[in-house]
């Protein structure tokens, strides 16, 4: 009973602070329905979002698996943002948990483990794409999806930008040409994916890239500016000396790096190799030269080169 009285008192304090009546809220509680699982997770809306563009049954698998991946990307961004905000969480009643001052290395590790788990799920489940669709159906329904491509995944680009310094996302052949300091706008224009979606000789952008930039270019540039001094690598730099040599933390960063930049891209590449090698010269729906663009051994992209030995760097993506 004491507990009950305490709760009523707390409610009264809460509503009094905003000049509202506890009694009215209690009446609302009395009249409201119980929460159903279906309402809580918005099941009907969720299940209404898979709308294939053709009648080939396997397109349902393709569209649903992309959506599942985007939901995992959302979870990844949630963790990346928690690290970037030092774990500051402003709860509904305005209470600030954590501190803007410094990042707790243990908090950092737990969030990195979550990021690794999400990418493990994506890597392990990619066989849904590789083995889970009829090749003959895929080659047909993909033609109805032109010029859309996973290349245009806004969240995937945000994950990369929030994970490291922007310069690490510049194609490695271009990176060497960079001056010690160049404005963020110019680095942004040299990102590996922008290069990969341009004609090598003429420099003309694919229509897929043009459309993506039109939709998300400004937002991505703004986000990359926000992340200049506030990405995972920069957060690691803010830790004390002891944490920076903590082997577990360094190993977690490397594992995350390998999942995002090697293991996931390899699974993804397998699906392209399976479905796009049927017809000589077949391009992705986004129009890149995918055989050159997708393999990690050509991209040589990684978030945290300073954590690797010279030998590891040389063999990266092999
Ligand atoms: C049969 C399945 C798939 C095939 C054949 C495939 C093919 C391709 C190709 C050829 C590209 C290069 C861009 C282009 O020319 O279109 C690409 C890029 C991309 N795709 Fe897929 N894809 C598949 C499934 C997926 C799935 C399930 C996702 C999850 C969201 C995804 C996300 C991406 C991303 C993020 C990129 C950009 C990669 C980068 O820039 O390094 N793809 N895909």
Short mmCIF file of C-alpha atoms and ligand atoms in Angstrom, two decimals:
data_model
loop_
_atom_site.label_atom_id
_atom_site.label_comp_id
_atom_site.label_asym_id
_atom_site.label_seq_id
_atom_site.Cartn_x
_atom_site.Cartn_y
_atom_site.Cartn_z
CA UNK A 1 0.00 0.00 0.00
CA UNK A 2 2.92 2.30 0.82
CA UNK A 3 4.30 1.78 -2.62
CA UNK A 4 0.89 2.60 -4.10
CA UNK A 5 0.65 5.83 -2.07
CA UNK A 6 4.18 6.80 -3.08
CA UNK A 7 3.30 6.36 -6.73
CA UNK A 8 0.17 8.52 -6.40
CA UNK A 9 2.25 11.20 -4.67
CA UNK A 10 4.86 11.07 -7.46
CA UNK A 11 2.11 11.37 -10.06
CA UNK A 12 0.67 14.37 -8.24
CA UNK A 13 4.09 16.02 -8.17
CA UNK A 14 4.61 15.28 -11.85
CA UNK A 15 1.30 16.77 -13.01
CA UNK A 16 1.37 19.66 -10.54
CA UNK A 17 4.65 20.82 -12.07
CA UNK A 18 2.86 21.38 -15.38
CA UNK A 19 -0.37 22.66 -13.86
CA UNK A 20 -2.36 19.53 -14.81
CA UNK A 21 -4.79 17.41 -12.84
CA UNK A 22 -3.78 13.91 -11.68
CA UNK A 23 -7.42 12.98 -11.34
CA UNK A 24 -8.10 13.68 -15.05
CA UNK A 25 -5.16 11.46 -16.02
CA UNK A 26 -6.45 8.66 -13.75
CA UNK A 27 -9.84 8.92 -15.42
CA UNK A 28 -8.14 8.65 -18.83
CA UNK A 29 -6.38 5.52 -17.62
CA UNK A 30 -9.67 4.02 -16.53
CA UNK A 31 -11.23 4.63 -19.94
CA UNK A 32 -8.31 3.63 -22.16
CA UNK A 33 -7.96 0.23 -23.82
CA UNK A 34 -5.22 -2.28 -23.07
CA UNK A 35 -2.21 -2.10 -25.37
CA UNK A 36 -2.16 -4.92 -27.94
CA UNK A 37 1.09 -6.36 -29.29
CA UNK A 38 -0.14 -5.60 -32.83
CA UNK A 39 -0.65 -1.94 -31.96
CA UNK A 40 2.58 -1.56 -30.07
CA UNK A 41 4.72 -2.78 -32.98
CA UNK A 42 2.42 -1.28 -35.63
CA UNK A 43 2.11 -4.69 -37.23
CA UNK A 44 -0.47 -3.80 -39.84
CA UNK A 45 1.53 -0.81 -41.09
CA UNK A 46 4.71 -2.87 -41.09
CA UNK A 47 3.14 -5.67 -43.14
CA UNK A 48 1.63 -3.23 -45.60
CA UNK A 49 5.01 -1.93 -46.69
CA UNK A 50 6.11 -4.80 -48.94
CA UNK A 51 4.85 -3.80 -52.35
CA UNK A 52 6.61 -5.59 -55.20
CA UNK A 53 6.55 -3.99 -58.63
CA UNK A 54 6.07 -7.26 -60.54
CA UNK A 55 4.11 -10.51 -60.08
CA UNK A 56 7.22 -12.70 -59.72
CA UNK A 57 6.78 -14.33 -56.28
CA UNK A 58 10.48 -14.02 -55.35
CA UNK A 59 10.41 -10.25 -55.59
CA UNK A 60 8.60 -10.41 -52.22
CA UNK A 61 11.76 -11.96 -50.72
CA UNK A 62 13.97 -9.32 -52.33
CA UNK A 63 11.99 -6.35 -51.08
CA UNK A 64 11.39 -7.77 -47.59
CA UNK A 65 15.04 -8.65 -47.03
CA UNK A 66 16.09 -5.15 -48.07
CA UNK A 67 13.66 -3.73 -45.52
CA UNK A 68 14.96 -6.08 -42.80
CA UNK A 69 18.49 -4.85 -43.59
CA UNK A 70 17.42 -1.22 -43.37
CA UNK A 71 15.90 -1.91 -39.93
CA UNK A 72 19.23 -3.36 -38.78
CA UNK A 73 20.95 -0.30 -40.24
CA UNK A 74 18.58 1.77 -38.12
CA UNK A 75 19.68 -0.14 -35.01
CA UNK A 76 23.32 0.43 -35.98
CA UNK A 77 22.77 4.17 -36.32
CA UNK A 78 21.05 4.17 -32.94
CA UNK A 79 24.18 2.69 -31.34
CA UNK A 80 26.51 4.95 -33.31
CA UNK A 81 24.54 7.96 -32.13
CA UNK A 82 24.62 6.76 -28.54
CA UNK A 83 28.42 6.59 -28.72
CA UNK A 84 28.59 9.96 -30.46
CA UNK A 85 26.47 11.51 -27.66
CA UNK A 86 28.56 9.87 -24.90
CA UNK A 87 25.54 7.85 -23.87
CA UNK A 88 23.55 10.93 -22.96
CA UNK A 89 19.96 9.90 -22.98
CA UNK A 90 17.30 12.43 -22.30
CA UNK A 91 14.33 10.48 -20.95
CA UNK A 92 10.70 11.49 -21.39
CA UNK A 93 10.65 13.42 -18.13
CA UNK A 94 13.71 15.40 -19.16
CA UNK A 95 16.20 13.63 -16.90
CA UNK A 96 19.70 13.65 -18.42
CA UNK A 97 21.54 10.39 -17.91
CA UNK A 98 25.27 10.35 -18.59
CA UNK A 99 27.54 13.26 -19.28
CA UNK A 100 28.35 15.32 -22.35
CA UNK A 101 31.90 15.59 -21.03
CA UNK A 102 33.43 12.22 -21.69
CA UNK A 103 32.73 8.82 -23.10
CA UNK A 104 32.88 5.88 -20.70
CA UNK A 105 35.11 3.18 -22.32
CA UNK A 106 32.86 0.39 -20.99
CA UNK A 107 29.80 2.05 -22.50
CA UNK A 108 31.75 2.32 -25.77
CA UNK A 109 32.60 -1.41 -25.68
CA UNK A 110 29.03 -2.53 -25.00
CA UNK A 111 27.73 -0.46 -27.93
CA UNK A 112 30.48 -1.75 -30.21
CA UNK A 113 29.47 -5.30 -29.29
CA UNK A 114 25.90 -4.48 -30.28
CA UNK A 115 27.06 -3.08 -33.63
CA UNK A 116 29.04 -6.27 -34.20
CA UNK A 117 25.99 -8.40 -33.34
CA UNK A 118 23.80 -6.51 -35.83
CA UNK A 119 26.34 -6.92 -38.60
CA UNK A 120 26.77 -10.61 -37.70
CA UNK A 121 23.02 -11.05 -38.19
CA UNK A 122 23.24 -9.37 -41.60
CA UNK A 123 26.26 -11.41 -42.66
CA UNK A 124 24.77 -14.72 -41.48
CA UNK A 125 21.42 -14.06 -43.12
CA UNK A 126 22.69 -12.90 -46.51
CA UNK A 127 22.16 -16.43 -47.85
CA UNK A 128 18.49 -15.39 -48.04
CA UNK A 129 19.64 -13.41 -51.07
CA UNK A 130 22.38 -15.67 -52.39
CA UNK A 131 20.45 -18.97 -52.30
CA UNK A 132 16.91 -17.87 -51.61
CA UNK A 133 15.60 -16.68 -54.97
CA UNK A 134 15.04 -18.28 -58.37
CA UNK A 135 17.69 -16.93 -60.68
CA UNK A 136 15.27 -16.87 -63.63
CA UNK A 137 12.81 -14.72 -61.66
CA UNK A 138 15.51 -12.39 -60.35
CA UNK A 139 16.91 -11.62 -63.79
CA UNK A 140 13.43 -10.56 -64.86
CA UNK A 141 12.04 -8.63 -61.90
CA UNK A 142 15.28 -6.64 -61.46
CA UNK A 143 14.59 -4.96 -64.80
CA UNK A 144 11.48 -3.40 -63.29
CA UNK A 145 13.56 -1.84 -60.51
CA UNK A 146 15.93 0.23 -62.65
CA UNK A 147 17.57 2.61 -61.78
CA UNK A 148 17.08 1.93 -58.04
CA UNK A 149 19.99 0.24 -56.26
CA UNK A 150 21.07 -0.56 -52.69
CA UNK A 151 23.84 1.86 -53.64
CA UNK A 152 21.29 4.53 -52.74
CA UNK A 153 20.95 3.35 -49.12
CA UNK A 154 21.05 6.59 -47.12
CA UNK A 155 21.46 4.74 -43.83
CA UNK A 156 24.41 2.68 -45.12
CA UNK A 157 26.17 5.92 -46.08
CA UNK A 158 25.40 7.40 -42.63
CA UNK A 159 26.84 4.32 -40.89
CA UNK A 160 30.09 4.79 -42.81
CA UNK A 161 30.23 8.53 -42.13
CA UNK A 162 29.55 8.13 -38.40
CA UNK A 163 32.16 5.38 -38.07
CA UNK A 164 35.32 7.13 -39.19
CA UNK A 165 37.04 10.24 -40.54
CA UNK A 166 35.62 11.14 -43.95
CA UNK A 167 39.03 10.85 -45.54
CA UNK A 168 38.97 7.07 -44.95
CA UNK A 169 35.95 6.89 -47.26
CA UNK A 170 37.82 8.48 -50.12
CA UNK A 171 38.88 5.96 -52.74
CA UNK A 172 42.40 4.83 -51.77
CA UNK A 173 43.80 5.84 -55.15
CA UNK A 174 42.54 9.39 -54.66
CA UNK A 175 43.46 9.60 -50.99
CA UNK A 176 47.17 9.88 -51.68
CA UNK A 177 46.54 13.01 -53.72
CA UNK A 178 44.91 14.83 -50.81
CA UNK A 179 46.63 17.80 -49.20
CA UNK A 180 47.04 17.85 -45.42
CA UNK A 181 43.94 20.02 -45.16
CA UNK A 182 41.16 20.33 -47.65
CA UNK A 183 37.62 21.57 -47.01
CA UNK A 184 35.03 18.97 -46.05
CA UNK A 185 32.98 19.75 -49.20
CA UNK A 186 35.89 18.73 -51.41
CA UNK A 187 36.59 15.52 -49.46
CA UNK A 188 32.88 14.75 -49.69
CA UNK A 189 33.05 14.99 -53.48
CA UNK A 190 35.87 12.45 -53.56
CA UNK A 191 34.03 9.71 -51.63
CA UNK A 192 34.61 6.22 -53.05
CA UNK A 193 30.98 5.67 -53.96
CA UNK A 194 30.79 8.88 -55.93
CA UNK A 195 33.86 7.82 -57.89
CA UNK A 196 32.49 4.30 -58.42
CA UNK A 197 29.32 5.66 -59.98
CA UNK A 198 31.04 7.82 -62.58
CA UNK A 199 32.26 6.89 -66.01
CA UNK A 200 36.05 6.41 -65.73
CA UNK A 201 36.75 8.26 -68.96
CA UNK A 202 34.14 11.02 -69.16
CA UNK A 203 33.51 11.49 -65.42
CA UNK A 204 29.76 11.47 -66.14
CA UNK A 205 27.65 10.42 -63.14
CA UNK A 206 25.23 7.50 -63.42
CA UNK A 207 21.59 8.49 -63.24
CA UNK A 208 21.37 6.46 -60.00
CA UNK A 209 24.03 8.66 -58.38
CA UNK A 210 22.42 11.83 -59.72
CA UNK A 211 19.06 10.86 -58.23
CA UNK A 212 20.62 9.86 -54.90
CA UNK A 213 22.50 13.14 -54.60
CA UNK A 214 19.36 15.08 -55.46
CA UNK A 215 17.46 13.32 -52.70
CA UNK A 216 20.10 13.03 -49.96
CA UNK A 217 23.25 14.94 -51.02
CA UNK A 218 22.66 17.99 -48.81
CA UNK A 219 21.68 15.89 -45.79
CA UNK A 220 24.71 13.65 -46.15
CA UNK A 221 27.05 16.62 -46.44
CA UNK A 222 25.50 18.20 -43.32
CA UNK A 223 25.81 14.89 -41.46
CA UNK A 224 29.44 14.47 -42.50
CA UNK A 225 30.19 17.96 -41.16
CA UNK A 226 28.56 17.03 -37.85
CA UNK A 227 30.70 13.91 -37.74
CA UNK A 228 34.04 15.59 -38.51
CA UNK A 229 34.99 15.81 -34.86
CA UNK A 230 32.35 13.38 -33.67
CA UNK A 231 32.68 9.98 -35.28
CA UNK A 232 33.71 6.67 -33.70
CA UNK A 233 37.39 7.15 -34.45
CA UNK A 234 37.37 10.68 -33.02
CA UNK A 235 35.53 9.40 -29.92
CA UNK A 236 38.25 6.79 -29.47
CA UNK A 237 40.83 9.60 -29.64
CA UNK A 238 39.11 11.42 -26.75
CA UNK A 239 39.64 8.48 -24.37
CA UNK A 240 42.39 8.50 -21.76
CA UNK A 241 45.82 6.96 -22.49
CA UNK A 242 44.98 3.70 -20.75
CA UNK A 243 41.78 3.10 -22.75
CA UNK A 244 43.53 3.86 -26.02
CA UNK A 245 45.86 0.91 -25.46
CA UNK A 246 43.09 -1.37 -24.15
CA UNK A 247 43.41 -4.48 -26.33
CA UNK A 248 39.76 -5.46 -25.96
CA UNK A 249 38.56 -2.07 -27.17
CA UNK A 250 40.97 -2.04 -30.09
CA UNK A 251 39.96 -5.57 -31.03
CA UNK A 252 36.26 -4.61 -30.97
CA UNK A 253 36.92 -1.66 -33.28
CA UNK A 254 38.80 -3.94 -35.67
CA UNK A 255 36.06 -6.56 -35.58
CA UNK A 256 33.45 -3.93 -36.39
CA UNK A 257 35.66 -2.62 -39.21
CA UNK A 258 36.04 -6.11 -40.66
CA UNK A 259 32.33 -6.87 -40.50
CA UNK A 260 31.30 -3.65 -42.25
CA UNK A 261 34.11 -3.38 -44.77
CA UNK A 262 34.97 -6.97 -45.55
CA UNK A 263 32.58 -9.69 -44.38
CA UNK A 264 29.31 -7.98 -45.32
CA UNK A 265 30.69 -6.73 -48.68
CA UNK A 266 31.91 -10.28 -49.45
CA UNK A 267 28.45 -11.78 -48.85
CA UNK A 268 26.91 -9.00 -50.90
CA UNK A 269 29.44 -9.59 -53.68
CA UNK A 270 28.51 -13.29 -53.73
CA UNK A 271 24.92 -12.36 -54.53
CA UNK A 272 26.02 -10.05 -57.35
CA UNK A 273 28.32 -12.80 -58.67
CA UNK A 274 25.49 -15.33 -58.60
CA UNK A 275 22.83 -13.26 -60.31
CA UNK A 276 24.76 -10.89 -62.54
CA UNK A 277 27.24 -13.20 -64.23
CA UNK A 278 24.53 -15.00 -66.19
CA UNK A 279 24.59 -12.45 -68.95
CA UNK A 280 27.95 -11.16 -70.22
CA UNK A 281 28.52 -7.55 -69.17
CA UNK A 282 25.37 -7.44 -67.00
CA UNK A 283 25.38 -4.30 -64.86
CA UNK A 284 23.84 -3.67 -61.47
CA UNK A 285 20.59 -1.75 -61.52
CA UNK A 286 22.66 1.24 -60.39
CA UNK A 287 24.86 1.00 -63.46
CA UNK A 288 28.29 0.65 -61.81
CA UNK A 289 31.04 -1.54 -63.14
CA UNK A 290 30.28 -3.83 -60.17
CA UNK A 291 33.08 -6.35 -60.81
CA UNK A 292 35.57 -3.57 -60.15
CA UNK A 293 33.46 -1.57 -57.73
CA UNK A 294 32.22 -4.12 -55.19
CA UNK A 295 35.21 -6.36 -54.28
CA UNK A 296 36.86 -5.26 -51.01
CA UNK A 297 40.27 -6.15 -52.44
CA UNK A 298 39.94 -3.32 -54.97
CA UNK A 299 38.20 -0.89 -52.64
CA UNK A 300 40.71 -1.42 -49.82
CA UNK A 301 38.36 0.51 -47.60
CA UNK A 302 38.69 0.38 -43.83
CA UNK A 303 37.72 2.62 -40.96
CA UNK A 304 40.66 2.34 -38.57
CA UNK A 305 43.95 1.86 -40.49
CA UNK A 306 45.99 3.04 -37.49
CA UNK A 307 44.99 -0.11 -35.58
CA UNK A 308 46.52 -2.49 -38.14
CA UNK A 309 50.06 -3.64 -38.78
CA UNK A 310 51.71 -2.88 -42.12
CA UNK A 311 51.28 -6.51 -43.13
CA UNK A 312 47.60 -6.56 -42.19
CA UNK A 313 47.06 -3.43 -44.26
CA UNK A 314 48.82 -4.90 -47.26
CA UNK A 315 46.69 -8.05 -47.14
CA UNK A 316 43.42 -6.23 -46.46
CA UNK A 317 40.57 -7.54 -48.60
CA UNK A 318 42.67 -10.37 -50.04
C1 LIG B 1 20.53 -10.39 -55.17
C2 LIG B 1 20.82 -9.43 -54.33
C3 LIG B 1 21.66 -8.24 -54.65
C4 LIG B 1 22.37 -7.92 -55.79
C5 LIG B 1 22.53 -8.72 -57.06
C6 LIG B 1 22.99 -6.63 -55.55
C7 LIG B 1 23.77 -5.96 -56.46
C8 LIG B 1 24.40 -4.76 -56.23
C9 LIG B 1 25.26 -4.07 -57.17
C10 LIG B 1 25.60 -4.55 -58.56
C11 LIG B 1 25.70 -2.94 -56.56
C12 LIG B 1 26.63 -1.86 -57.16
C13 LIG B 1 25.80 -0.66 -57.53
C14 LIG B 1 24.99 -0.91 -58.78
O1 LIG B 1 25.57 -0.90 -59.88
O2 LIG B 1 23.79 -1.14 -58.65
C15 LIG B 1 25.13 -2.90 -55.25
C16 LIG B 1 25.39 -1.93 -54.30
C17 LIG B 1 24.88 -1.94 -53.03
N1 LIG B 1 23.91 -2.78 -52.54
FE1 LIG B 1 23.28 -4.49 -53.40
N2 LIG B 1 22.66 -6.21 -54.30
C18 LIG B 1 21.85 -7.15 -53.72
C19 LIG B 1 21.29 -7.10 -52.45
C20 LIG B 1 21.45 -6.07 -51.56
C21 LIG B 1 20.83 -6.00 -50.28
C22 LIG B 1 19.89 -7.03 -49.66
C23 LIG B 1 21.20 -4.84 -49.72
C24 LIG B 1 20.76 -4.34 -48.38
C25 LIG B 1 20.37 -3.09 -48.18
C26 LIG B 1 22.10 -4.18 -50.64
C27 LIG B 1 22.74 -2.98 -50.41
C28 LIG B 1 23.68 -2.43 -51.24
C29 LIG B 1 24.54 -1.33 -50.86
C30 LIG B 1 24.60 -0.64 -49.51
C31 LIG B 1 25.32 -1.04 -51.98
C32 LIG B 1 26.43 -0.02 -52.06
C33 LIG B 1 27.74 -0.77 -51.74
C34 LIG B 1 28.97 0.11 -51.85
O3 LIG B 1 28.86 1.28 -52.19
O4 LIG B 1 30.10 -0.41 -51.60
N3 LIG B 1 22.22 -4.95 -51.74
N4 LIG B 1 24.34 -4.01 -55.06
#
